[in-house]
Coordinates of C-alpha atoms in Angstrom, one line a residue:
X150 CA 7.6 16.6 -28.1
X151 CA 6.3 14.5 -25.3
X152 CA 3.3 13.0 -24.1
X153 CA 1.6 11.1 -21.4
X154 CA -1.6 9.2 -21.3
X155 CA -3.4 8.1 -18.4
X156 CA -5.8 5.2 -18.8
X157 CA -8.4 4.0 -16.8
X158 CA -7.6 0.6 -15.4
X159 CA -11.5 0.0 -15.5
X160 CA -11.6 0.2 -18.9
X161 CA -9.0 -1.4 -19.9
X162 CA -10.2 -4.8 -20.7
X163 CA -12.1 -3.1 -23.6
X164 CA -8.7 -2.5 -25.0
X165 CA -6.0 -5.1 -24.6
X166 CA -3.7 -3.8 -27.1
X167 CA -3.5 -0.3 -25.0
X168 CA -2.6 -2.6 -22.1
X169 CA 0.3 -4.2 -24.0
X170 CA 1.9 -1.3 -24.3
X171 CA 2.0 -0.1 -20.7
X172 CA 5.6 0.7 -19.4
X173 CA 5.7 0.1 -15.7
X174 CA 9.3 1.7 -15.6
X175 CA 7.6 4.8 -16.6
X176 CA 5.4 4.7 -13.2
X177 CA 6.4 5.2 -9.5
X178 CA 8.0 2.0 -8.5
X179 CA 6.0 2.2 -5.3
X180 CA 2.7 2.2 -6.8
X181 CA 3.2 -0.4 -9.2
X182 CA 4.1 -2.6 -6.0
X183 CA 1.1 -1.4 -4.5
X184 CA -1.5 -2.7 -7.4
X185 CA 0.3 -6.0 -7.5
X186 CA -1.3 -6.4 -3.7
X187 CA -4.6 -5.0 -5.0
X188 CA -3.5 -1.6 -3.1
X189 CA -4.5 1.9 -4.8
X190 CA -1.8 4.1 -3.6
X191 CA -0.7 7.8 -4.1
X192 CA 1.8 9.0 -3.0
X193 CA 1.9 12.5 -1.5
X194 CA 3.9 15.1 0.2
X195 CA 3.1 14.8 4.1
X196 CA 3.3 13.3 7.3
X197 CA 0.8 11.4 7.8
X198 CA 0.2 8.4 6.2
X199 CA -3.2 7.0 5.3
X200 CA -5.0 3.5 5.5
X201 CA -8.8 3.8 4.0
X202 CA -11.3 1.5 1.9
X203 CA -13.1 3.8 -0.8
X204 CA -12.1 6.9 -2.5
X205 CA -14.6 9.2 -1.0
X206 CA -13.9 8.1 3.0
X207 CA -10.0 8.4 2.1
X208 CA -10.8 12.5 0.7
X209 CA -12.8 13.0 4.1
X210 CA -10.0 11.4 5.9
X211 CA -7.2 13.7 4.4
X212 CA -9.6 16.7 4.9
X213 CA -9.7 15.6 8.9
X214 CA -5.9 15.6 8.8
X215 CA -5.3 19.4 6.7
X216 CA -8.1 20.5 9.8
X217 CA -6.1 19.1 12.6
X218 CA -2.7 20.6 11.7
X219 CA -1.5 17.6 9.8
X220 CA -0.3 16.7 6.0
X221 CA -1.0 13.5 4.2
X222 CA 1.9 11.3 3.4
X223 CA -0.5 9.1 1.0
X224 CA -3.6 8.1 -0.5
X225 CA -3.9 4.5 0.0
X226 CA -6.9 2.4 -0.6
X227 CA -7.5 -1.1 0.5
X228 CA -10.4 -1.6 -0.8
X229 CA -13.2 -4.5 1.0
X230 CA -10.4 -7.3 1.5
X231 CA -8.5 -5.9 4.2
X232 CA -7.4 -8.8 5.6
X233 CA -3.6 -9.3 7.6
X234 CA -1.9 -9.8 4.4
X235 CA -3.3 -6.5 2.8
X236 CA -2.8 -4.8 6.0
X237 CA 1.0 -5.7 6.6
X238 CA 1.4 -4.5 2.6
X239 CA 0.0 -1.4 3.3
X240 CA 2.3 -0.6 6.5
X241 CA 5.2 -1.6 4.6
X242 CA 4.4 0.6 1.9
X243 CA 3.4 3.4 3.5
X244 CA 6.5 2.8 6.3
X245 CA 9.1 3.4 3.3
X246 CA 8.4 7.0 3.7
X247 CA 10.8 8.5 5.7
X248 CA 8.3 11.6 5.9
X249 CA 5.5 9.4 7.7
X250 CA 5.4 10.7 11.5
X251 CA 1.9 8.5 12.7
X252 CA -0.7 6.1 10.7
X253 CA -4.2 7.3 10.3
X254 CA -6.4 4.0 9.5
X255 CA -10.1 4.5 9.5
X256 CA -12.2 2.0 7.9
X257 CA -16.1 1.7 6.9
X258 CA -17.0 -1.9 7.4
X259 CA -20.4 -2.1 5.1
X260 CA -18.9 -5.1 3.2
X261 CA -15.9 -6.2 5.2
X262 CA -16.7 -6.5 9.0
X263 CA -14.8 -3.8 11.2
X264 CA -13.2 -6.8 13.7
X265 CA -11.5 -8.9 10.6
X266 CA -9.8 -5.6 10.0
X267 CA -8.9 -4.9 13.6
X268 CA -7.9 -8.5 13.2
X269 CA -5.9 -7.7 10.4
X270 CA -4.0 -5.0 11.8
X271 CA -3.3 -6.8 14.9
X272 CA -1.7 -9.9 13.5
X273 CA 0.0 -7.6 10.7
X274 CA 1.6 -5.4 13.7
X275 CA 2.8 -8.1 15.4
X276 CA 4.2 -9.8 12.4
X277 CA 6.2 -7.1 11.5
X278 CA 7.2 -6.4 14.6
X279 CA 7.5 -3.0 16.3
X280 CA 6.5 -0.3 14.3
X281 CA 8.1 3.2 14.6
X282 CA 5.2 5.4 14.4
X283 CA 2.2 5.6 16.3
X284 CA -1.1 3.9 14.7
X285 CA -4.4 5.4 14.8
X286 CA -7.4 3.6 13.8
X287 CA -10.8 4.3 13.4
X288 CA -13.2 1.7 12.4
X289 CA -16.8 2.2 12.1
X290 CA -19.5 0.2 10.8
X291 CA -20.4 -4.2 10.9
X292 CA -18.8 -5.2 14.4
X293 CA -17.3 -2.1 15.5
X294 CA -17.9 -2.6 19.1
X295 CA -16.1 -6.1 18.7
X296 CA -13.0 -4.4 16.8
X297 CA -12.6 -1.8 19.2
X298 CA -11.7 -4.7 22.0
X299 CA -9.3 -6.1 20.0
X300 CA -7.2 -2.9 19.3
X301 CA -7.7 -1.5 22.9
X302 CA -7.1 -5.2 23.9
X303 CA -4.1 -6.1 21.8
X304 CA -1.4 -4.8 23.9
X305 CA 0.0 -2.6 20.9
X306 CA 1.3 0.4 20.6
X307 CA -2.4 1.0 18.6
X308 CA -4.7 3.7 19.4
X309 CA -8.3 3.4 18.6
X310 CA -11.4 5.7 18.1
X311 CA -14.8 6.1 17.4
X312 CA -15.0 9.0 15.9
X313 CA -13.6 10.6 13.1
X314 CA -12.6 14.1 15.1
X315 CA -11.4 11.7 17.2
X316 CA -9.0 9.9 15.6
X317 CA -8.0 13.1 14.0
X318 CA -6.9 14.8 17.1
X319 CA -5.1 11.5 17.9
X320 CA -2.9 12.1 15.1
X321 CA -2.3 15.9 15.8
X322 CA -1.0 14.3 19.5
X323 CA 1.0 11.6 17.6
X324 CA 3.0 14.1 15.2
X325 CA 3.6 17.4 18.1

């Protein structure tokens, strides 16, 4: 016999001796990592991988990419703190997959202002270093105007866009 239980992690405070007996080598290594940076990450069988804040705007944004020819590598949320240290986890993580042929990162700034992300994403490019894949990134909301500059100013390899379609059929370019 075997079984597997899936709890939610809201819930779990209600239950701390469910929590003792959670067995992180049971999990995917990878998303374990993930939720020690306060990432949500899933990962999946495609190509492109996926930076989003909030579960619904991530499913629209995986729709865009099955519509426009492409597969997604990933569900990964950042949630409202994406900030350069969230940022650079994120590419990490979603870089270890040898699958991953471009980045999709569209963002909703209602809580966390569009140009600290573009911020973010800037100063986690460049502290990495060169990236491999080509970076798409929509960001839509507090400040876009202002974090559109700073991508299109940035002097990455970073493509920006306003719209969702948009960025979309950046990303069927980037994987041809």
């Amino acid at each position: 016999m075997d079984c597997k239980v899936t709890l939610d992690d809201n819930g779990l405070f209600r239950h701390p001796e469910l929590e003792a007996m959670r067995d992180t080598d049971e999990e995917d290594p990878t998303e374990v990592e993930a939720k020690s940076y306060g990432l949500n990450y899933v990962k999946l069988d495609g190509n492109v991988g996926c930076m989003v804040n909030g579960a619904g705007l991530a499913m629209a944004t995986m729709d865009i990419i099955k519509l426009s020819g492409g597969s997604p590598a990933n569900f990964l949320d950042v949630g409202g703190t994406a900030d350069a240290a969230r940022v650079e986890q994120a590419f990490r993580i979603i870089l270890r997959d040898p699958n991953v042929k471009a980045i999709l990162i569209n963002i909703f700034g209602g809580i966390v202002r569009c140009d600290r992300v573009a911020q973010g994403v800037v100063d986690a490019y460049k502290n990495m270093g060169n990236i491999s894949v080509p970076i798409i990134v929509r960001l839509q909301g507090t400040n876009a105007d202002l974090a559109k500059k700073l991508i299109d100013e940035s002097g990455l390899r970073v493509k920006s866009a306003i719209l969702l379609q948009e960025a979309a059929d950046l990303v069927k370019e980037a994987i041809k």
